[in-house]
């Protein structure tokens, strides 16, 4: 799922970039002459339509797949695209340098905003990673260090050395929830249990 999202995102970005480059060429040509602009437009009409439809459709599929949350950057981007299309169409009909330049700038802006949104998304992901890591550490420090020690190696009362444990996260989860001999039961589940077993994995690396 994550893989197909990243592939589709790349295809989407390439299509948008193609479209922006084509807009740039048209903007340059309209400043050169109406004729060269019309020639270019006639030649690229079909492929441009195809590119536009594809990037819009892939954009919508991506929104659904990513379980999309609407944010300000997205509205700005949508606004830029929605403004850019009629500006481009009217600009082309009237051979207006101003409208075509504005249309190009709208799409360029939308492209820039996508890049900015991508960076922001990446930051949010890192932040949640840090949060779960802290959660695992917190739970471990509060409940487990008495017997296992901060590094998992203390072995108080026969407690296993967690830094050399060969259990998978799933098996460790079962020991935590079900207990084993003098290892007490702990009623963790879901996100907390996952954070805790992930934290145990990090103890193994030391
Ligand atoms: C009262 C002391 C005590 C506390 C508190 C405790 N443990 Fe244990 N733990 C043990 C003992 C003793 C064993 C060995 C059990 C056995 O002999 O089968 C063990 C074993 C384990 C194992 C199995 C390791 C392996 O490789 O077999 C895991 C995982 C584990 N503990 C995780 C935790 C976690 C996580 C916590 C905190 C939520 C915790 N323990 C709290 C005493 C404790």
Coordinates of C-alpha atoms and ligand atoms in Angstrom, one line a residue:
X1 CA 0.0 0.0 0.0
X2 CA 2.7 2.5 1.0
X3 CA 4.7 1.4 -2.0
X4 CA 1.9 2.0 -4.5
X5 CA 1.2 5.4 -2.9
X6 CA 4.8 6.5 -3.3
X7 CA 4.9 5.2 -6.9
X8 CA 1.6 7.0 -7.7
X9 CA 2.9 10.2 -6.0
X10 CA 6.0 10.1 -8.2
X11 CA 3.9 9.6 -11.4
X12 CA 1.6 12.4 -10.3
X13 CA 4.5 14.8 -9.7
X14 CA 6.1 14.0 -13.1
X15 CA 2.8 14.6 -14.9
X16 CA 2.3 17.9 -13.0
X17 CA 5.9 18.9 -13.8
X18 CA 5.3 18.1 -17.5
X19 CA 2.2 20.2 -17.5
X20 CA 4.0 23.1 -15.8
X21 CA 6.8 22.9 -18.3
X22 CA 4.3 22.9 -21.2
X23 CA 2.7 26.0 -19.6
X24 CA 6.1 27.7 -19.5
X25 CA 6.7 27.0 -23.1
X26 CA 3.3 28.4 -24.1
X27 CA 4.0 31.5 -22.0
X28 CA 7.3 32.0 -23.7
X29 CA 5.7 31.5 -27.2
X30 CA 2.8 33.9 -26.6
X31 CA 5.5 36.6 -26.0
X32 CA 7.2 35.6 -29.2
X33 CA 4.1 35.5 -31.5
X34 CA 0.5 34.4 -31.6
X35 CA 1.3 32.2 -34.5
X36 CA 4.0 30.1 -32.8
X37 CA 1.7 29.9 -29.7
X38 CA -1.2 28.5 -31.8
X39 CA 1.1 26.1 -33.6
X40 CA 2.4 24.7 -30.3
X41 CA -1.1 24.5 -28.9
X42 CA -2.4 22.6 -31.9
X43 CA 0.4 20.1 -31.7
X44 CA 0.2 19.4 -28.0
X45 CA -3.6 19.6 -27.5
X46 CA -4.2 15.9 -27.3
X47 CA -1.2 15.0 -25.1
X48 CA -1.9 17.9 -22.8
X49 CA -5.5 16.9 -22.3
X50 CA -4.3 13.4 -21.5
X51 CA -1.7 14.6 -19.0
X52 CA -4.2 16.9 -17.3
X53 CA -6.8 14.2 -16.9
X54 CA -4.2 11.7 -15.7
X55 CA -2.8 14.0 -13.0
X56 CA -6.2 15.0 -11.8
X57 CA -7.4 11.4 -11.6
X58 CA -4.2 10.1 -9.9
X59 CA -4.4 13.1 -7.6
X60 CA -7.9 12.1 -6.5
X61 CA -6.9 8.4 -6.1
X62 CA -4.0 9.5 -4.0
X63 CA -6.2 11.6 -1.8
X64 CA -8.5 8.5 -1.1
X65 CA -5.6 6.1 -0.6
X66 CA -3.8 8.4 1.9
X67 CA -6.9 8.8 4.0
X68 CA -6.8 12.4 3.2
X69 CA -7.0 15.2 5.7
X70 CA -7.8 18.6 4.3
X71 CA -5.4 21.3 5.3
X72 CA -4.7 24.9 4.4
X73 CA -1.9 24.1 1.9
X74 CA -4.3 21.8 0.1
X75 CA -7.0 24.5 -0.3
X76 CA -4.3 26.9 -1.6
X77 CA -3.2 24.4 -4.1
X78 CA -6.7 23.6 -5.2
X79 CA -7.4 27.3 -5.5
X80 CA -4.4 27.8 -7.7
X81 CA -5.4 24.9 -10.0
X82 CA -9.0 26.0 -10.2
X83 CA -7.9 29.6 -11.0
X84 CA -5.2 28.5 -13.5
X85 CA -7.5 26.5 -15.8
X86 CA -10.0 29.2 -16.9
X87 CA -7.1 31.8 -17.0
X88 CA -5.3 29.5 -19.4
X89 CA -8.3 28.8 -21.6
X90 CA -9.5 32.4 -21.8
X91 CA -5.9 33.6 -22.2
X92 CA -5.4 31.2 -25.1
X93 CA -8.5 32.3 -26.9
X94 CA -7.7 36.0 -26.5
X95 CA -4.0 35.5 -27.0
X96 CA -3.6 37.5 -23.8
X97 CA 0.0 37.6 -22.5
X98 CA -1.2 38.7 -19.0
X99 CA -3.7 35.9 -18.6
X100 CA -1.4 33.2 -19.9
X101 CA 1.4 34.4 -17.6
X102 CA -1.0 34.4 -14.6
X103 CA -2.2 30.9 -15.5
X104 CA 1.4 29.6 -15.7
X105 CA 2.2 31.3 -12.3
X106 CA -0.9 29.6 -10.7
X107 CA 0.2 26.1 -11.8
X108 CA 3.8 26.8 -10.8
X109 CA 2.4 27.9 -7.4
X110 CA 0.3 24.8 -7.1
X111 CA 3.4 22.7 -7.8
X112 CA 5.5 24.6 -5.2
X113 CA 2.7 24.1 -2.6
X114 CA 2.6 20.3 -3.3
X115 CA 6.3 20.2 -2.6
X116 CA 5.8 22.1 0.6
X117 CA 3.0 19.9 1.7
X118 CA 5.1 16.8 1.1
X119 CA 7.9 18.2 3.3
X120 CA 5.3 19.0 6.0
X121 CA 3.8 15.4 5.8
X122 CA 7.3 13.9 6.3
X123 CA 7.8 16.0 9.4
X124 CA 4.5 14.9 10.9
X125 CA 5.5 11.2 10.4
X126 CA 8.8 11.7 12.2
X127 CA 7.0 13.4 15.0
X128 CA 4.6 10.5 15.6
X129 CA 7.6 8.1 15.5
X130 CA 9.3 10.1 18.3
X131 CA 6.0 10.0 20.3
X132 CA 5.7 6.2 20.2
X133 CA 9.3 5.8 21.0
X134 CA 8.9 8.0 24.1
X135 CA 5.7 6.1 25.1
X136 CA 7.5 2.8 25.0
X137 CA 10.3 4.1 27.1
X138 CA 7.9 5.7 29.6
X139 CA 6.0 2.5 30.1
X140 CA 9.2 0.5 30.4
X141 CA 10.8 2.9 32.9
X142 CA 7.7 3.0 35.1
X143 CA 6.9 -0.8 35.1
X144 CA 9.8 -2.9 34.0
X145 CA 13.1 -1.5 35.2
X146 CA 12.6 -2.7 38.8
X147 CA 13.4 -6.2 37.6
X148 CA 14.9 -5.8 34.1
X149 CA 16.9 -2.6 34.7
X150 CA 17.0 0.5 32.4
X151 CA 19.1 -1.4 29.9
X152 CA 17.1 -4.6 30.2
X153 CA 20.2 -6.5 31.6
X154 CA 19.6 -6.3 35.4
X155 CA 18.1 -9.7 35.9
X156 CA 16.7 -9.1 39.3
X157 CA 14.9 -12.2 40.7
X158 CA 15.7 -14.2 37.6
X159 CA 14.3 -11.7 35.2
X160 CA 15.5 -12.4 31.6
X161 CA 18.2 -10.3 30.0
X162 CA 16.1 -8.4 27.5
X163 CA 19.1 -7.2 25.5
X164 CA 19.8 -10.8 24.4
X165 CA 16.2 -11.9 24.2
X166 CA 15.5 -14.0 21.0
X167 CA 11.7 -13.4 21.2
X168 CA 9.9 -11.6 18.3
X169 CA 7.9 -8.5 19.2
X170 CA 4.8 -10.7 19.0
X171 CA 6.1 -13.4 21.4
X172 CA 7.4 -10.7 23.8
X173 CA 3.9 -9.2 23.7
X174 CA 2.5 -12.5 24.8
X175 CA 4.9 -12.8 27.7
X176 CA 4.0 -9.2 28.8
X177 CA 0.2 -9.7 28.6
X178 CA 0.1 -13.3 29.8
X179 CA 3.0 -13.3 32.3
X180 CA 5.4 -16.3 32.7
X181 CA 6.6 -17.8 35.9
X182 CA 7.6 -14.9 38.2
X183 CA 7.2 -12.4 35.3
X184 CA 4.0 -10.6 36.2
X185 CA 1.1 -10.0 33.7
X186 CA 0.6 -6.5 32.4
X187 CA -2.7 -5.5 30.7
X188 CA -1.3 -3.5 27.8
X189 CA -2.8 -3.6 24.3
X190 CA -2.9 -1.8 21.0
X191 CA -0.7 1.2 20.6
X192 CA 0.8 1.0 24.1
X193 CA 1.8 -2.7 23.7
X194 CA 3.3 -2.0 20.3
X195 CA 5.3 1.0 21.6
X196 CA 6.5 -1.2 24.5
X197 CA 7.6 -4.1 22.3
X198 CA 9.2 -1.7 19.8
X199 CA 11.1 -0.3 22.7
X200 CA 12.3 -3.8 23.8
X201 CA 13.6 -4.2 20.2
X202 CA 15.7 -1.0 20.7
X203 CA 17.2 -2.5 23.9
X204 CA 18.4 -5.5 21.9
X205 CA 20.6 -3.3 19.6
X206 CA 22.6 -2.0 22.5
Ligands
LIG1 C1 8.7 -8.5 39.1 C2 9.8 -8.5 38.2 C3 9.5 -8.2 36.7 C4 8.8 -7.1 36.2 C5 8.3 -5.9 37.0 C6 8.8 -7.3 34.8 N1 9.4 -8.5 34.5 FE1 9.7 -9.2 32.6 N2 10.5 -10.9 33.4 C7 10.6 -11.2 34.7 C8 11.1 -12.6 34.9 C9 11.4 -13.2 36.2 C10 11.2 -13.1 33.6 C11 11.6 -14.5 33.2 C12 10.3 -15.4 33.2 C13 10.6 -16.8 33.1 O1 11.3 -17.4 33.8 O2 9.9 -17.5 32.2 C14 10.8 -12.1 32.7 C15 10.8 -12.2 31.3 C16 10.4 -11.2 30.4 C17 10.4 -11.4 29.0 C18 10.7 -12.6 28.2 C19 12.1 -12.4 27.6 C20 12.6 -13.7 26.9 O3 13.5 -13.5 26.1 O4 12.2 -14.8 27.2 C21 9.9 -10.2 28.5 C22 9.8 -9.8 27.0 C23 9.7 -9.3 29.6 N3 10.0 -10.0 30.7 C24 9.3 -8.0 29.4 C25 8.9 -7.2 30.5 C26 8.3 -5.9 30.4 C27 8.0 -5.2 29.0 C28 8.0 -5.5 31.6 C29 7.3 -4.2 32.0 C30 6.0 -4.0 31.4 C31 8.4 -6.5 32.5 N4 9.0 -7.5 31.8 C32 8.3 -6.4 33.9 C33 10.4 -10.3 35.7 C34 9.8 -9.1 35.6

